Coordinates of C-alpha atoms in Angstrom, one line a residue:
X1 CA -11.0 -2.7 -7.5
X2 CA -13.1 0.5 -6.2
X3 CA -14.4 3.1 -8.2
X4 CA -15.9 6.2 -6.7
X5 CA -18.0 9.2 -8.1
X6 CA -16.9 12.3 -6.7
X7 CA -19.5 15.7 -7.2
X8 CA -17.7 19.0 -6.9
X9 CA -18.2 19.7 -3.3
X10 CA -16.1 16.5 -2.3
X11 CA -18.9 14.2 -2.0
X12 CA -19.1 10.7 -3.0
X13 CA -22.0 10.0 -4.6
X14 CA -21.6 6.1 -5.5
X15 CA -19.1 3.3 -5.1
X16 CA -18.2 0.5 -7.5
X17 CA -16.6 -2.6 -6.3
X18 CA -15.2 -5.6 -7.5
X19 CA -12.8 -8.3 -6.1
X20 CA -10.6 -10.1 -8.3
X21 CA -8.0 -13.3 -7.9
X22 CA -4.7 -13.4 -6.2
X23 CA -2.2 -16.6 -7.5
X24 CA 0.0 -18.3 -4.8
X25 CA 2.0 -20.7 -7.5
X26 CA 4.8 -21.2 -4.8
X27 CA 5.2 -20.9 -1.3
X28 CA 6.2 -17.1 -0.7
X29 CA 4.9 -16.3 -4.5
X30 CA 2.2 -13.8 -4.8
X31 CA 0.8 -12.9 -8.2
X32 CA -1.9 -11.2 -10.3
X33 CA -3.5 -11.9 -13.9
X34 CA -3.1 -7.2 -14.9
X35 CA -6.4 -8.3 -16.9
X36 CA -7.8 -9.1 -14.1
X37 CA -7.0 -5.3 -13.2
X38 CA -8.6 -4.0 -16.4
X39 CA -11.5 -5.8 -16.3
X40 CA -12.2 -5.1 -12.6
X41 CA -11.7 -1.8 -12.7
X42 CA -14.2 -1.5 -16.1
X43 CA -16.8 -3.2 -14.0
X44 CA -16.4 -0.9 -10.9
X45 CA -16.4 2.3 -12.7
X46 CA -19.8 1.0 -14.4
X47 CA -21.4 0.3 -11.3
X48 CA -20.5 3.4 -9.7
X49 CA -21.6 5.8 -12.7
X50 CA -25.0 3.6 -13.0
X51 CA -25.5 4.2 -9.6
X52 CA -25.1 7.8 -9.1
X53 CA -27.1 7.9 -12.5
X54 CA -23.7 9.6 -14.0
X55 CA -23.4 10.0 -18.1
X56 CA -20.6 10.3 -19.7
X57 CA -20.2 13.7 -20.5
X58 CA -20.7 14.4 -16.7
X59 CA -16.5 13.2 -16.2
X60 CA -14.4 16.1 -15.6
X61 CA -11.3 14.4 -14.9
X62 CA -10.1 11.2 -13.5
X63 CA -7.8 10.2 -10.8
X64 CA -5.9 6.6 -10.0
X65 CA -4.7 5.2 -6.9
X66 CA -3.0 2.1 -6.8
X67 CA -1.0 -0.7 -5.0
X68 CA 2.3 0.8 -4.7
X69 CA 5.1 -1.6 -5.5
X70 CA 3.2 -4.6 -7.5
X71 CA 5.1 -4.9 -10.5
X72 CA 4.2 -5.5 -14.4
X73 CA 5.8 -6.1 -17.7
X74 CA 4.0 -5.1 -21.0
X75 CA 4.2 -5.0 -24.7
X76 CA 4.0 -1.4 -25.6
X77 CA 1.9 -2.0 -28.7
X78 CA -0.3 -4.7 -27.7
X79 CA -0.7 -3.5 -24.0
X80 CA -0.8 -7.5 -23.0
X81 CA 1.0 -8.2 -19.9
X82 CA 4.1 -10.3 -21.0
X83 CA 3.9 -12.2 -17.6
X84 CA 2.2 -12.3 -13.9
X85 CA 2.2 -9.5 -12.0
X86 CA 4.2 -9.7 -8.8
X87 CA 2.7 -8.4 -6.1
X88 CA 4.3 -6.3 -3.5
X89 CA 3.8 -8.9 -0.8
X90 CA 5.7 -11.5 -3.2
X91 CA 9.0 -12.9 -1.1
X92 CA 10.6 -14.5 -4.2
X93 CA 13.5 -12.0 -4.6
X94 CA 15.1 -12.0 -0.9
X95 CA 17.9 -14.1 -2.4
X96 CA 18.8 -11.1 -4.1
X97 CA 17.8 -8.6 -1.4
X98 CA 20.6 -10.8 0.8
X99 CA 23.1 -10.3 -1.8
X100 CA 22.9 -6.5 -2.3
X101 CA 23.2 -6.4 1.9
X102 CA 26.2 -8.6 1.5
X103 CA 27.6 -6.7 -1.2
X104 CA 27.2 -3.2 0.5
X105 CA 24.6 -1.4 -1.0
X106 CA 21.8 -0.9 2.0
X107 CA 23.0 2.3 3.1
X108 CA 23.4 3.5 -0.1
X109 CA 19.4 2.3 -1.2
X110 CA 18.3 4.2 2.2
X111 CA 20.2 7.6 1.3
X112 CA 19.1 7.6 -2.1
X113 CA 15.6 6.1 -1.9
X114 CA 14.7 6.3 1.1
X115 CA 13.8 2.5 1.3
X116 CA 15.2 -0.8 3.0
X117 CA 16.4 -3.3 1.1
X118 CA 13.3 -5.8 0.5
X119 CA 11.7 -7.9 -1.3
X120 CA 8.8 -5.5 -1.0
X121 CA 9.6 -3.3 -3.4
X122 CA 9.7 -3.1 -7.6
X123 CA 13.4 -2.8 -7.6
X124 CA 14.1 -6.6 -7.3
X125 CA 10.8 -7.7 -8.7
X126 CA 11.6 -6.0 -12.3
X127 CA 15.2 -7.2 -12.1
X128 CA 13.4 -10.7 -11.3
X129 CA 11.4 -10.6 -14.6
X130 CA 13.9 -9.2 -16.7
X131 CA 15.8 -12.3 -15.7
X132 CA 13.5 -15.0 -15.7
X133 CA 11.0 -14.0 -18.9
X134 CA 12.2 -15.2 -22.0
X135 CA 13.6 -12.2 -24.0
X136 CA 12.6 -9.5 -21.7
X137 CA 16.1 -8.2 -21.3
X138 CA 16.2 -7.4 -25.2
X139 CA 12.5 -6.4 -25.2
X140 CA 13.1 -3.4 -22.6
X141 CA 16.4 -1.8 -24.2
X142 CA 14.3 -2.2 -27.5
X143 CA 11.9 -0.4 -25.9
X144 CA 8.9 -2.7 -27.2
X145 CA 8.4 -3.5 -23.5
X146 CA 7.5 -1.4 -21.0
X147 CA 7.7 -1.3 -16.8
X148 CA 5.3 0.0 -14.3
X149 CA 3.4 -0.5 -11.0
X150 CA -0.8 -0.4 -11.6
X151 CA -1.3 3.1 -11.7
X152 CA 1.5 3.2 -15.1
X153 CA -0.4 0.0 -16.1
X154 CA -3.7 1.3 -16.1
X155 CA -2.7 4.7 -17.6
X156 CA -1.5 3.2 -20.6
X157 CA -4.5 1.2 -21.1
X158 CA -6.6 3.8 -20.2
X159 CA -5.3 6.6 -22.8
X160 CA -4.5 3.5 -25.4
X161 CA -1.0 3.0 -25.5
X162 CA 0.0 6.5 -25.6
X163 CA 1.2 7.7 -22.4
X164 CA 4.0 6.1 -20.3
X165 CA 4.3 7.5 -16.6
X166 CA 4.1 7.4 -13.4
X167 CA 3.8 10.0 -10.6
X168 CA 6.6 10.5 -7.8
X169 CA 4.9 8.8 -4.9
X170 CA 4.8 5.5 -7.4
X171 CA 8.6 6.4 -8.3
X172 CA 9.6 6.2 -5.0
X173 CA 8.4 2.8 -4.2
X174 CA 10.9 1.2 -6.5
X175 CA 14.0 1.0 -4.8
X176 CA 15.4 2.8 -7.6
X177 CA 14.3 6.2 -7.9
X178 CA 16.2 9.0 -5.7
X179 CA 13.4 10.7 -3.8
X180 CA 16.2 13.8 -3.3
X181 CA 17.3 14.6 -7.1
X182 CA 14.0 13.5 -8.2
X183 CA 15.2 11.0 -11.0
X184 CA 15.9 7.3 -11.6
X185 CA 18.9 6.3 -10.2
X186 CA 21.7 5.0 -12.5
X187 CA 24.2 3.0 -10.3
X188 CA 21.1 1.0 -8.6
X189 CA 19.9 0.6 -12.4
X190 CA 23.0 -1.2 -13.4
X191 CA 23.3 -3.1 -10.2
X192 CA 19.8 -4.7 -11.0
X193 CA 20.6 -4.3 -14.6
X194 CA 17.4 -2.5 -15.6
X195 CA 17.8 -0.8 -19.0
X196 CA 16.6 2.8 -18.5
X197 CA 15.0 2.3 -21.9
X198 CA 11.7 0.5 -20.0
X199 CA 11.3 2.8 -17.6
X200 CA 8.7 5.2 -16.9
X201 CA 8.3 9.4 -17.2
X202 CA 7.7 10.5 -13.7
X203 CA 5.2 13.2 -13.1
X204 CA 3.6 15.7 -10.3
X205 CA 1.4 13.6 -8.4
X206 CA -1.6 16.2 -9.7
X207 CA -1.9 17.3 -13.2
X208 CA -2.6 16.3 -16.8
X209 CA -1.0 12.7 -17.1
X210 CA -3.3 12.1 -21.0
X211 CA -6.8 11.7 -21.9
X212 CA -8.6 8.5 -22.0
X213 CA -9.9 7.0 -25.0
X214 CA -13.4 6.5 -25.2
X215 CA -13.6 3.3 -27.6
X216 CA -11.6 1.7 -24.6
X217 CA -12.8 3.4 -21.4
X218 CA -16.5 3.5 -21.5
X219 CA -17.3 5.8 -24.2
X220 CA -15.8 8.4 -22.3
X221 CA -13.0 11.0 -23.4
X222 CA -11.6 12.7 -20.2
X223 CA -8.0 13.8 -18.3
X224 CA -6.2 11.5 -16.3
X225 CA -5.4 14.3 -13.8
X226 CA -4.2 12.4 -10.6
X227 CA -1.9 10.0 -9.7
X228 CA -1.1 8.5 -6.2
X229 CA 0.5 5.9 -4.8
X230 CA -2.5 4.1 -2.4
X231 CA -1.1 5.1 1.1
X232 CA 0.0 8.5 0.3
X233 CA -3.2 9.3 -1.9
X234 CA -5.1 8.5 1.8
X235 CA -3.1 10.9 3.3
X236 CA -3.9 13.5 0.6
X237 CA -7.4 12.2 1.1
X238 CA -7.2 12.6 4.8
X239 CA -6.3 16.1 4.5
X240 CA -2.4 15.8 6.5
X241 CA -1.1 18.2 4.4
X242 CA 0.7 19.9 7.7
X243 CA 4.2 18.4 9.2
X244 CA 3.3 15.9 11.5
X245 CA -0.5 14.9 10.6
X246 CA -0.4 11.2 11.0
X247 CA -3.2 8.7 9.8
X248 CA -3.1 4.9 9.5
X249 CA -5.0 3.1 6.6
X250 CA -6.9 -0.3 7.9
X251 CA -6.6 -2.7 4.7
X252 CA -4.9 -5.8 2.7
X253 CA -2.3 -4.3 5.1
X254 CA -1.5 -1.4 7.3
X255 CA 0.0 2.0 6.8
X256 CA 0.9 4.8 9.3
X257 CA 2.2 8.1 7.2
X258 CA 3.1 11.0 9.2
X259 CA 3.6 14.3 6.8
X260 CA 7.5 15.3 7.3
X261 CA 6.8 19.0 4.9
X262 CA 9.6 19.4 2.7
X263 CA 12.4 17.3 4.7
X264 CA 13.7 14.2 3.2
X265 CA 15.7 13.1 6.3
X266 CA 16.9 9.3 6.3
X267 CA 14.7 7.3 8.1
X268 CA 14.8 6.1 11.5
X269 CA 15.1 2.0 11.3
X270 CA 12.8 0.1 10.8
X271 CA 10.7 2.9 9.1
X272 CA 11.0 4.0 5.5
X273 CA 11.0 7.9 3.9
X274 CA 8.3 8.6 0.9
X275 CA 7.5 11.3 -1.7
X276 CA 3.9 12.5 -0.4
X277 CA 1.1 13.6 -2.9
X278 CA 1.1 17.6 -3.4
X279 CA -1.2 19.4 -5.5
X280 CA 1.4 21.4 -6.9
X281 CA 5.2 21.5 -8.1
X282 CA 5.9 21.9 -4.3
X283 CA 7.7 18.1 -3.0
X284 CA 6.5 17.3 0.3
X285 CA 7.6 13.8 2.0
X286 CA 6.1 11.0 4.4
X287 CA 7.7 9.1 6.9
X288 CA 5.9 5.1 6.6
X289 CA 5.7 2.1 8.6
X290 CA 4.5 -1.0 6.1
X291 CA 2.6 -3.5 7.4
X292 CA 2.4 -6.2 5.2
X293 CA -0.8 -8.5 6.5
X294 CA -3.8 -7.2 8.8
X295 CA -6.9 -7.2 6.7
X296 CA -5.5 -10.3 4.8
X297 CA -5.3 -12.5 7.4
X298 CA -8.9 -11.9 8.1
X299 CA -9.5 -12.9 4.7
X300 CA -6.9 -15.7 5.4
X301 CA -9.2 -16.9 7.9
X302 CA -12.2 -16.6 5.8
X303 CA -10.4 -18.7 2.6
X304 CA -8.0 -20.7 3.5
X305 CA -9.2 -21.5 6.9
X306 CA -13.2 -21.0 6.0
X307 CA -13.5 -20.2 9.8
X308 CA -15.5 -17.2 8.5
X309 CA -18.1 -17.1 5.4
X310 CA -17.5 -13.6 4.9
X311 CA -14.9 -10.9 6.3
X312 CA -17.4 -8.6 7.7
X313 CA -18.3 -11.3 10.0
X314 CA -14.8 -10.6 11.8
X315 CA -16.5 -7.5 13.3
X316 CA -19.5 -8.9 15.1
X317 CA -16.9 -12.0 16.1
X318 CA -14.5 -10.0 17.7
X319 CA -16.7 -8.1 19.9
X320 CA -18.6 -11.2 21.0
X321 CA -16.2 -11.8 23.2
X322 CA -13.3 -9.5 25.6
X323 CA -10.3 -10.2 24.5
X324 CA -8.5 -13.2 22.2
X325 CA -8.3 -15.3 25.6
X326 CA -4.4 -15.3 25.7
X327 CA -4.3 -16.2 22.2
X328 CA -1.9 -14.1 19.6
X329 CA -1.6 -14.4 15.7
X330 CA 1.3 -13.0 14.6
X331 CA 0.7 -12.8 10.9
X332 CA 3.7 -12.6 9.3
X333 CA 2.2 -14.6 6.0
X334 CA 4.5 -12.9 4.0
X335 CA 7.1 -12.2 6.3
X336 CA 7.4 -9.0 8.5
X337 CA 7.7 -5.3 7.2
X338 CA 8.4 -2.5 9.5
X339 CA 9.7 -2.0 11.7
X340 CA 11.0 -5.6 11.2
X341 CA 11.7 -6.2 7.8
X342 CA 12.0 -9.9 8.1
X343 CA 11.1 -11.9 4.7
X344 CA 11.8 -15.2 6.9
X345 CA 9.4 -14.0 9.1
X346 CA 6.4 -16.6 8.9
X347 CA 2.7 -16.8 10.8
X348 CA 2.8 -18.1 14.0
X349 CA -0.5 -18.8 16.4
X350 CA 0.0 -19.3 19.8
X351 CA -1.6 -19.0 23.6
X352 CA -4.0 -22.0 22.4
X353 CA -6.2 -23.9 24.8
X354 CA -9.2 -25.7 25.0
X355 CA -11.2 -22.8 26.0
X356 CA -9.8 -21.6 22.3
X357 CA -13.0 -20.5 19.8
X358 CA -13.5 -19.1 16.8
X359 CA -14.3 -15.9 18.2
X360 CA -11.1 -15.7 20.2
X361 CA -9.0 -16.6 16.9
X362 CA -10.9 -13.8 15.1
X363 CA -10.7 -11.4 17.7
X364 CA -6.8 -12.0 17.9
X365 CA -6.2 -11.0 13.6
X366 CA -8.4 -8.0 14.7
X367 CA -5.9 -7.2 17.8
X368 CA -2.7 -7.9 16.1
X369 CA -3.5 -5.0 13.6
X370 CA -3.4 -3.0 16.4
X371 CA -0.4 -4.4 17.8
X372 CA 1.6 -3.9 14.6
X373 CA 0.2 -0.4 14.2
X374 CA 2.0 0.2 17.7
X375 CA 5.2 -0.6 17.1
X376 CA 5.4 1.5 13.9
X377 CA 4.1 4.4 15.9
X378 CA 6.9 3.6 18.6
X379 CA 9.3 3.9 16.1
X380 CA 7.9 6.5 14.6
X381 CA 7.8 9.0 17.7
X382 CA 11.3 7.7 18.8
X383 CA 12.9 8.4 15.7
X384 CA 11.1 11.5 13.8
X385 CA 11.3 13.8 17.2
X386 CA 7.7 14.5 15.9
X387 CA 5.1 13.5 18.2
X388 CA 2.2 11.4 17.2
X389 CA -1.0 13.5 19.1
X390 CA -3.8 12.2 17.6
X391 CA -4.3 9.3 14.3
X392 CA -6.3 9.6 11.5
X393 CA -8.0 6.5 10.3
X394 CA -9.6 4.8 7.5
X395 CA -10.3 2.0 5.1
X396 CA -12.0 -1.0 5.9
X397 CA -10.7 -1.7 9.2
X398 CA -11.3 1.3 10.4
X399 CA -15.3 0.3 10.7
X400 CA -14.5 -2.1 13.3
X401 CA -15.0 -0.4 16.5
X402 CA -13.3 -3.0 18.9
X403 CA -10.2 -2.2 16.8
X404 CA -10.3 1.5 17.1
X405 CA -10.7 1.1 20.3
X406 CA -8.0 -1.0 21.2
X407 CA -5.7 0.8 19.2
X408 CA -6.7 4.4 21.4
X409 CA -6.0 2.4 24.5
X410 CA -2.5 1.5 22.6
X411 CA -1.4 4.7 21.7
X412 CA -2.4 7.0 24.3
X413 CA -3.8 9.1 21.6
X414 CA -7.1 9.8 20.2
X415 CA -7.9 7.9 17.0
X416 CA -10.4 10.0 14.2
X417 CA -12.6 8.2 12.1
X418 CA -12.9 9.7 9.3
X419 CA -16.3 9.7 7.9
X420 CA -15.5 8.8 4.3
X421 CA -13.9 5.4 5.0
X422 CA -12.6 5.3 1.6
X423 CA -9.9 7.8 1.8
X424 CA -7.4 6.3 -0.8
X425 CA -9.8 6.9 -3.5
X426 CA -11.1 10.2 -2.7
X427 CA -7.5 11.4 -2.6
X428 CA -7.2 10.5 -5.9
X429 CA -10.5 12.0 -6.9
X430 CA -9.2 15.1 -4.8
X431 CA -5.7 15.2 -7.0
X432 CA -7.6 14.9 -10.4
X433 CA -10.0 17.4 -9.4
X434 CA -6.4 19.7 -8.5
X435 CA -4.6 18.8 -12.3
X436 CA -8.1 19.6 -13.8
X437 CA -8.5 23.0 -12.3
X438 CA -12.0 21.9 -10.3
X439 CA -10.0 23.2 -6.9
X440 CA -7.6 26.1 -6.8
X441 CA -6.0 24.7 -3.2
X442 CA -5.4 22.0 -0.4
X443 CA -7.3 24.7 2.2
X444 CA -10.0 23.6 0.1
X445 CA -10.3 20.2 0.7
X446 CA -9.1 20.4 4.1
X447 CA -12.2 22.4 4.7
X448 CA -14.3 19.5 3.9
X449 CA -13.2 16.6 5.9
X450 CA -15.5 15.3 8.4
X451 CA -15.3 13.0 11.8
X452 CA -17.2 9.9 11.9
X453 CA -16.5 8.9 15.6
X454 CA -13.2 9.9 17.9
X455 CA -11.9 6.9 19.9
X456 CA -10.3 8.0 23.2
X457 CA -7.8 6.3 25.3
X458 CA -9.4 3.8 28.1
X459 CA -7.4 0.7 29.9
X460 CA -4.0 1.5 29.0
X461 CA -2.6 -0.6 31.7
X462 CA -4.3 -3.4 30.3
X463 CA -3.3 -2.4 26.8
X464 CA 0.8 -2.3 28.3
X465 CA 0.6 -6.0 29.7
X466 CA -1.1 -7.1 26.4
X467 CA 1.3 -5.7 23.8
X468 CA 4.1 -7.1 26.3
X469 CA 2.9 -10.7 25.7
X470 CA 2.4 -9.4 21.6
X471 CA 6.0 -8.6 21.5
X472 CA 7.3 -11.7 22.8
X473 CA 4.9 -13.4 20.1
X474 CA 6.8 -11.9 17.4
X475 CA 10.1 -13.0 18.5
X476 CA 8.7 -16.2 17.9
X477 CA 7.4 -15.7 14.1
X478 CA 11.1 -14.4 13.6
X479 CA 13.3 -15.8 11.3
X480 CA 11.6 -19.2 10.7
X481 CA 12.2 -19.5 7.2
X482 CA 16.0 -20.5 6.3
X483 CA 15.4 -20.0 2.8
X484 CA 13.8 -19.3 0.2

């Protein structure tokens, strides 16, 4: 969880921070504790308001951004989460995913919604729970239950219980909300069986969502003003409020959003169409490539493997050494998203030798963030008609310079650091400070974004031959699961 204060001018005066724990129960099972969430995000705001020496009465409004698709179950009047999370890399439902391909439905999904058919999405995961958890079927068309992905979560514990919403960008990471009509979609709804009756209100990304309550949130009484999904919020927060403005967000995983205006084309394959954050009525869209693992197999490496004590070593690791050595990790932990979209995709190492270190094994999870990143942005230019010209950049890969670099030489295309790293959060900052009247317009906040450090293009025939040998690494991670 990060918490950032943000002055009026745009600038952030202080950061909060605080990890919490991811569940694995099952192979291809990925949950969360939502009081985890709570608690987390309590401790982060502290820190950041004692840091910037903030008081209460200083809050002007109050903006969430949030893992898209993770997906939680509550009691309306207790706000206790009636099971785990499920996390949007969670695999569990691709049973089901197979069975609406079989039975027809995945042009249909990619008209309406925009999406693939995936286990990636809330869709399936909410259809999972309302099967699986004792009573929650009755529970949601009593309405004593209630759905939503983080940002809904934290809203209603935020303003007590009394607001149930979400914003589009959220809405349209569901797999059952039609990004065109702008409302939940029945006929998906009773494929999945999801009675409407747990459902969310969908909202304007920017505006007055409720007001918090101060004997719950810190003594403090303020709006809710902003709402954005995490990838879409960093392209608010990137300032790509033209057509074609692309930037790619360096995380848990990776995410390359180009702006598409007002167009909700289809998207090419292997790519996926969004609702973009707007700080008006106006609906503006993204085309996305999903990458489900780059930052988290660093951290794989640091926890599960312990070849690392921390992940910021991965950094000064990396650039110890030229290149991986012919090693390539592929790390399809939880299968592959775009432009893929393989759930039996699994993590595959390979190009291992004697000469093999530790360096050269952290140097090639740095690389392959790169490498995916590319074959999104292949996609992406092949199937848009739009250009890529330049890449926006940010989050916490984004500080690692070998990376940058490498993904310049990959693209062809400069790549802009900006010089707030975290974007996602300043987005939302941005779209609260919209809903609460503290900016009258995007011009704005484009006004005040700044370059850390451009990355320009340098070996690219060395970058070709590289990705060549990436690609045929991937046909080997392909498919290895038969079931799950």
């Amino acid at each position: 969880m990060t918490a950032l204060v943000v002055d009026e001018e745009g600038a952030v005066l202080s950061k909060g921070y605080r990890e919490f724990p991811q569940h694995f129960p099952r192979p291809g099972w990925v949950e969360h504790d939502p009081e985890d969430w709570w608690t987390g995000m309590l401790a982060a705001a502290t820190d950041a308001m004692s840091s910037s020496g903030t008081r209460r009465s200083d809050v002007a409004a109050i903006g969430i951004t949030n893992q898209r698709e993770t997906t939680v179950l509550w009691d309306r009047r207790t706000l206790a989460p009636v099971a785990p999370a499920i996390v949007w890399q969670d695999r569990r439902t691709a049973p089901l995913c197979d069975e609406l391909r079989d039975e027809g439905w995945e042009e249909r999904v990619r008209e309406r919604t925009g999406l693939v058919i995936d286990p990636y999405f809330s869709g399936t995961k909410l259809s999972w729970l309302l099967r699986n958890v004792d009573g929650a079927r009755e529970a949601a068309a009593e309405r004593t239950i209630a759905f939503g992905t983080v940002d809904s979560y934290l809203l209603a514990r935020l303003t007590a219980g009394a607001v149930h919403a979400t914003d589009r960008t959220n809405a349209s990471r569901t797999m059952l909300f039609d990004i065109s009509a702008l409302r939940w979609d029945e006929e998906i709804l009773e494929r999945l069986e999801v009675p409407p009756a747990v459902l969310p209100d969908v909202r304007q990304s920017s505006g007055v969502f409720g007001t918090t309550d101060p004997d719950l949130f810190l003594g403090i009484e303020a709006p809710v003003a902003g709402i954005g999904g995490d990838q879409q919020s960093a392209l608010f927060g990137q300032a790509c409020f033209e057509p074609g403005a692309t930037k790619n967000t360096y995380g848990t995983g990776s995410f390359v959003l180009m702006n598409l205006g007002d167009r909700a084309a289809p998207p090419p394959t292997g790519l996926l169409t969004t609702i973009a954050c707007t700080g008006g009525d106006a609906v503006q869209y993204a085309l996305e490539g999903s990458i489900f693992v780059t930052g988290a197999a660093v951290q794989w490496l640091r926890d599960g493997l312990g070849v690392i004590e921390r992940s910021s070593d991965a950094s000064e690791l990396a650039a110890a050494v030229p290149d991986a050595g012919g090693v390539y990790f592929v790390p399809a932990l939880t299968g592959l998203g775009s432009p893929w979209w393989d759930p039996y995709a699994r993590g595959t190492i390979i190009g291992l030798t004697r000469g093999t270190t530790r360096a050269h094994l952290v140097r090639a999870a740095v690389e392959a963030m790169a490498y995916q990143s590319r074959d999104v942005v292949d996609v992406m230019r092949s199937g848009s008609g739009t250009d890529v010209t330049e890449l926006k950049v940010d989050g916490g890969g984004a500080l690692n310079d070998t990376l940058l670099q490498l993904q310049a030489d990959l693209l062809g295309v400069p790549v802009r650091r900006a010089a707030v790293a975290e974007t996602t959060a300043l987005g939302a900052a941005y779209l609260a400070g919209l809903g609460a009247g503290l900016w009258s317009s995007t011009d704005e906040l484009a006004a005040r974004w700044r370059l850390d450090r451009q990355f320009e293009p340098g070996d690219r025939a060395r970058a070709e031959a590289s990705y060549a040998d990436w690609r045929r690494a991937v046909d080997r991670a392909r498919g290895w699961v038969r079931q799950l």
